[in-house]
Amino acid sequence: MQDLISMPLVGFPIIASLIIMGTISNMSEEVREKLVNPIRWAVLIFSLVLLGLTTTMFYNFFGDLNGFEGIAFNTYEYHIRYNWVESLGIHWSVGLDALSFPMVWLTTLLLPVTIIATWNEKNGAFYHPLLLLMGGALIGVFVALDLFMFYVFWELTLIPMFFLILKWGGEDRKYAAQKFFIYTFTASVVMLLGLVTLYFLQNPLEPLAHSGTMTGRTFDISSIVSHAHQANMGGNWFLGASMQKIIFAMLMLGFLVKLPAVPFHTWLPDAHVQAPTGGSMLLAGVMLKMGAYGMFRLPIALFPHALEYFQLVLMAIGMVSLVWGSIVCLGQTNLKKMVAYSSVSHMGVICIGIATMQPMGWAAALFMMFAHGIISPHLFAVCGAFKHHYHSMEIGSMRGMAKHSPWLATSMMFAWMASLGLPLLAGFVAELMVLIALWHFLVAEGWSVLWMVGPALVLAVTAAYYLWSMQRTIFEGGDETQPPASMDGQPIPDIGNHEKLAMFVLAMFTILFGVMPWIALDMMNDWSIQIFEGLIMPILGNFNGGV
Amino acid sequence: MSEIIYVQPFDDNFTTALLPELILVAGLFALIIIPNLGKATFRVPGTQIRLPYFLGGERYSLISNPRLPSWIAVTTLLLAFVEVIMNFESGLQRYMIVSELLPTTINGATAGDILVNGGSHIVPGSSKELLLINDFSRLFEMIFFGAISLAAIASMNRLQSFDSSDKSTNALYNNRRQADFYILLLTAAMGMAIVALAQDLFVLFLGLELASFSSYVLVAFHKESKEGTEGGMKYFIVGSVASGVGLYGLSMLYLWAGTLQLGELSVAFDAAMAPQGFPALPLIALGFILVGFGFKVSAAPFHFAAPDAYAGASSPVAGILATASKAMGIIGLTRMLLIVASPESNDGSAIWLVALGILSVVTMTWGNIAALGSDNPKRMLAYSSVAHAGYMLAGLTAIGAWNWDPELAGHGGDAAIMVMTAILFHLVVLVCFKLGAFLVLSILESEGEVSKMSSLRGLSKREPLLAVSMFIFMISLAGVPPMSGFMSKLLMIMGIVKVSIGNMGDALSNGDILSIGDAHWVWWLALIMVLNSAISMFYYLRVIVTMYFHEPEGDRQGPLPIGWQVRTAIFACVVASVFFGINADGLIELCEMAANSLNYSWASQ
């Protein structure tokens, strides 16, 4: 089969950006200054080519039931495997399924959008290659079907983001960048130990294909998943009950910190507030989803028993994230910090979706990852525009922006509405599905449906903080506008054409996936049902009514 | 695997077996003689005939070049390095140098003698095994020669030299430090090579002392700075005390067993395991010897001299201490702990297991926490090297936890080889990124003192490529993929986990329910290790932040002095650091082969 992933989607972005950065790092400032524009264009065109490639893949499978829809559990499209380190059973193994493909497409969409949205920022020559490197590493995480390769790209994403925050961030960028790096690094080394323990505990009766010559074990995810599946199906817990729980917990620690869920979320507001607009857009848009993606890819697929065991813990973490995130939002005066905490709250929704253990809940979580990946970059683009044009992100410091900056006000209103879950926009679909799945869960568990009041109230709180912040920013002020003090009496500008274009694209996709969610939702639904029929129901029985 | 050929000193095969070492000896002689060559003549008394005798007098123009000693030393070291590599390439022939090899045809072998090489025999007890050339020792020689040649290349224009147009012998005195420095480097390499090959603890001690004394002087060689002399003095005093304690341990061991041969000691240790417990004397001796080698690997609490020595020495020398010298200590520990003192205690693990486990935890934690608080980049690297010693000690502990139950032996042997592979891999790649980091500091040092983190400020603006190199070294030290440091960390974790899990996989397949408590406690060492590597992230990141996001300050502006030699060495280190990270297979196989040859009983079980 043709290898459409390794080089085009992962290799070229990384190699190209390394070559560009290597070349320009030895040039003088003046020459570098001249090269900013050509590099910007080159990276933009390159990322558009990537988008074209993934969109073609999308199109090929749209309505084609032999594509991402209908493929059996643990099989992958474009699955290619090369040997990497034979002695340890490490492979370069890539493939796509309905879990990873939307994320890959989202990454390739956000790359050009991010570049366009920050087109007029004076970021120098290194900014765009770093974005490209980030994109390549992110795609690498999503397409990796080998534990080693997954971990390598998982850590590789930290480096460009670290530099993005550190180089172009706000006042406290050094603190934020190091906190971000160390926080997630700590969690992922624990995850690494979990992965290695898993690697040695999976003891196939006869060596699996793709095993290392030295160790007799394999890092290949699809082999491990099918082996785990066989073991689980035999009536036992794969690896035994106690070990399964421990390894599940170790892996989940890495993913929950990345997600981030309360109480591991404190790196996120710092990183977001200090990050430059482009960094925030990719961070919120795709990087957070790595956590949710990893949960689906590894612990859930390998350890359904442990998932059932920890179901309520996960539910509690999701609920707390949801509630805590939105309550903290109410108190924020910094626009970007508020948006960051709203991300925490939305990630709580994903957590709840997973914890319901319903096909619909999982499909909803997948769609939430996707929808939030389109909406949150829009939110951060708006925040970035405020920072860029008004040099301030204090919510109370400006009034009546609608009068002078109608475009920005419109964009902000749209993004805010999308994020609070307005019907016919993408976020609504996901939230509604999660609530339905939660309802099913409560009914199946025999719990009082009154528990629904919590998340429902939180949605009201979400609406409250979004509307309140809009009211204080773009509306209030009557005929008078109050420009932020940071403007020093300068005329109040509106957003430029590039920002308009980027926000327009994001808005269009928000509407598209809100009105016609099935474009992406069908394959996610299908994937969830496949994994439930293939994995959960045979092992755990007709679980929770299995709606 | 090919048979071991036994060789008597200066007999058949001797030169073939010891070619890299003999190259070093030749280089040493060349280094002493060549700079002295000149047009000196000797007038035969009573005549007008002048006979040239070449030593002294007006020197030849080529020889009066002050850089000549460095070129001789670098060539010698590189030749030895290449020779070792070519040994590996062409399939390694293993040799054992024994003190006495008797041809069977002349005086016939009696019962109990060991027939070797088809026609000879050795008499156990009277002919001593001196040096063993196999994959394991050759791999270590590769590390030593590689590290020292990199340091030699980097030092080429570190030492002040005087005008080369002066061809008199006086100019040689003025430039004598050039020759001294490289002679010391070569003797250090010789000593380390002997340690790698030694099969007798006394030979090992001789090599150790040769290398140690060379390194004491090398540390103090940086006499332009006050810290140089101070560091050298501290290093000398603490080091000689450690050697003395180690030597005392050796003497007690001799008192107990009557031999210092590794093989015979190993037999004695195995035999000493009585039902009522192990005799105290060899244990005390073992403890003393641990102190000696613990100083060499800079394990806490024997590491106190290390930060001062590293900070005082010139950076390439500090790099040697952190890589080659540490590898030498690891050989000593390996030979002592794994070959000699490996009888099991009551729970089926080695007798020294708990002691070494505690030592490793203390070492890695202490190193990392101390590194957090140090503002001197060289001290920081010194503490990080203490932490790395802790990781390797954790690996050695894991080998000791090898479950000696014969039913599980297969798993134990595999796991032991895996951990040993990880340690060897770590030592090899450590040369790339640890020495590389010191070499970057070395370039900075040629501009002025590097005793504050602030001297790294704005390196990315001044020297972008150097900053990128340092960045790669730092994330490699921290173990971030896809660098080689990550690969070594992964291998180490994998080895420890494999040891601790042992045959749990089999039990799981049988449906037994096991918990993490059923794994051997060395599993927790792996956890402490990964948490420690997360702590270490703080100070490595601080270097990166300082290089990239602080403006250059004071008179440290603009590009650094050019030194293409040291830059070449750094480039080699960068390439190796990245290459062994993304294409580790070849090196892993090499290390596995070497680990196999350390103890054939592991492989055969």
mmCIF file of C-alpha atoms in Angstrom, chain A residues 22 25-26 29 32 84-88 90 148 151-152 155-156 159 162-163 166-167 174 178 181-182 185-186 189-190 192-193 196-197 199-201 203 205 214-215 219 236 239-243 246 250, chain B residues 418 421 464-465 471 475 478-482 486-487 489-491 493-494 497-498 501 504-506 508-509 513-516 523 526-527 530-531 533-534 537-538 541 544-545 548-550 582 585 588 592:
data_model
loop_
_atom_site.group_PDB
_atom_site.id
_atom_site.type_symbol
_atom_site.label_atom_id
_atom_site.label_comp_id
_atom_site.label_asym_id
_atom_site.label_seq_id
_atom_site.Cartn_x
_atom_site.Cartn_y
_atom_site.Cartn_z
ATOM 1 C CA GLY A 22 19.025 25.336 10.653
ATOM 2 C CA SER A 25 19.968 30.350 12.469
ATOM 3 C CA ASN A 26 23.395 31.089 11.068
ATOM 4 C CA GLU A 29 19.632 39.621 11.615
ATOM 5 C CA ARG A 32 16.887 36.913 8.367
ATOM 6 C CA TRP A 84 12.996 0.691 13.576
ATOM 7 C CA VAL A 85 14.879 -0.848 16.480
ATOM 8 C CA GLU A 86 14.566 -4.549 15.906
ATOM 9 C CA SER A 87 16.183 -5.705 19.118
ATOM 10 C CA LEU A 88 13.473 -4.047 21.215
ATOM 11 C CA ILE A 90 10.193 -0.902 18.014
ATOM 12 C CA PHE A 148 7.649 4.028 21.427
ATOM 13 C CA TYR A 151 5.873 8.508 23.231
ATOM 14 C CA VAL A 152 8.581 10.080 21.098
ATOM 15 C CA GLU A 155 7.364 14.475 24.062
ATOM 16 C CA LEU A 156 8.464 16.092 20.835
ATOM 17 C CA ILE A 159 9.759 21.362 22.497
ATOM 18 C CA PHE A 162 8.043 25.468 24.924
ATOM 19 C CA PHE A 163 9.884 27.721 22.526
ATOM 20 C CA LEU A 166 9.174 31.315 25.750
ATOM 21 C CA LYS A 167 10.019 33.396 22.727
ATOM 22 C CA LYS A 174 9.624 32.004 31.522
ATOM 23 C CA GLN A 178 8.947 25.945 32.368
ATOM 24 C CA PHE A 181 7.208 21.680 30.292
ATOM 25 C CA ILE A 182 7.945 20.208 33.698
ATOM 26 C CA PHE A 185 7.035 15.967 31.407
ATOM 27 C CA THR A 186 6.642 14.616 34.934
ATOM 28 C CA VAL A 189 7.657 9.913 32.472
ATOM 29 C CA VAL A 190 5.297 8.163 34.878
ATOM 30 C CA LEU A 192 6.509 5.915 30.249
ATOM 31 C CA LEU A 193 7.179 3.661 33.206
ATOM 32 C CA VAL A 196 7.400 -0.194 29.877
ATOM 33 C CA THR A 197 5.772 -2.247 32.627
ATOM 34 C CA TYR A 199 5.503 -3.957 27.594
ATOM 35 C CA PHE A 200 7.109 -6.589 29.765
ATOM 36 C CA LEU A 201 3.947 -7.880 31.363
ATOM 37 C CA ASN A 203 3.551 -12.145 27.887
ATOM 38 C CA LEU A 205 2.241 -17.626 24.929
ATOM 39 C CA MET A 214 16.286 -9.155 22.390
ATOM 40 C CA THR A 215 13.190 -8.925 24.524
ATOM 41 C CA PHE A 219 5.736 -2.033 21.163
ATOM 42 C CA ASN A 236 -9.505 -12.937 32.890
ATOM 43 C CA LEU A 239 -2.309 -8.630 33.060
ATOM 44 C CA GLY A 240 -4.395 -9.504 36.099
ATOM 45 C CA ALA A 241 -6.710 -7.269 38.061
ATOM 46 C CA SER A 242 -4.254 -5.502 40.281
ATOM 47 C CA MET A 243 -1.604 -4.843 37.635
ATOM 48 C CA ILE A 246 -2.027 0.182 38.408
ATOM 49 C CA MET A 250 -0.197 5.353 35.485
ATOM 50 C CA MET B 418 19.309 -6.266 29.241
ATOM 51 C CA THR B 421 23.259 -3.472 27.833
ATOM 52 C CA PRO B 464 23.456 30.045 17.058
ATOM 53 C CA LEU B 465 24.955 26.694 16.117
ATOM 54 C CA PHE B 471 20.272 22.560 23.472
ATOM 55 C CA ILE B 475 17.592 17.638 26.293
ATOM 56 C CA ALA B 478 17.361 15.142 30.469
ATOM 57 C CA GLY B 479 16.228 12.189 28.394
ATOM 58 C CA VAL B 480 13.796 13.810 26.005
ATOM 59 C CA PRO B 481 13.056 11.831 22.866
ATOM 60 C CA PRO B 482 14.255 11.418 20.186
ATOM 61 C CA PHE B 486 16.121 9.096 25.990
ATOM 62 C CA MET B 487 17.074 5.801 24.429
ATOM 63 C CA LYS B 489 16.954 6.038 29.866
ATOM 64 C CA LEU B 490 14.348 3.869 28.202
ATOM 65 C CA LEU B 491 16.725 0.913 28.047
ATOM 66 C CA ILE B 493 13.925 1.498 32.742
ATOM 67 C CA MET B 494 13.142 -1.458 30.527
ATOM 68 C CA VAL B 497 11.300 -3.434 34.914
ATOM 69 C CA LYS B 498 12.207 -6.670 33.197
ATOM 70 C CA ILE B 501 8.730 -8.408 36.769
ATOM 71 C CA MET B 504 5.229 -12.558 36.320
ATOM 72 C CA GLY B 505 4.121 -12.697 32.714
ATOM 73 C CA ASP B 506 4.095 -16.489 32.882
ATOM 74 C CA LEU B 508 -0.348 -14.052 34.464
ATOM 75 C CA SER B 509 -0.761 -16.385 31.540
ATOM 76 C CA ILE B 513 -3.692 -12.632 40.065
ATOM 77 C CA LEU B 514 -0.675 -10.551 40.868
ATOM 78 C CA SER B 515 -0.197 -7.055 42.140
ATOM 79 C CA ILE B 516 2.664 -4.629 41.937
ATOM 80 C CA TRP B 523 10.641 -1.715 40.286
ATOM 81 C CA ALA B 526 12.613 2.677 38.155
ATOM 82 C CA LEU B 527 9.843 4.909 39.478
ATOM 83 C CA VAL B 530 11.791 8.606 36.209
ATOM 84 C CA LEU B 531 10.675 11.058 38.881
ATOM 85 C CA SER B 533 14.615 12.674 35.583
ATOM 86 C CA ALA B 534 11.582 14.929 35.828
ATOM 87 C CA MET B 537 14.330 18.846 33.763
ATOM 88 C CA PHE B 538 14.360 22.035 35.865
ATOM 89 C CA LEU B 541 15.706 23.848 31.029
ATOM 90 C CA ILE B 544 18.230 26.473 27.615
ATOM 91 C CA VAL B 545 16.299 29.487 28.856
ATOM 92 C CA TYR B 548 17.957 31.602 24.317
ATOM 93 C CA PHE B 549 16.106 34.209 26.297
ATOM 94 C CA HIS B 550 18.633 36.346 28.069
ATOM 95 C CA ILE B 582 16.974 7.659 16.201
ATOM 96 C CA ASP B 585 19.844 -0.654 16.806
ATOM 97 C CA ILE B 588 22.324 -1.776 21.189
ATOM 98 C CA GLU B 592 24.383 -6.571 24.065
#
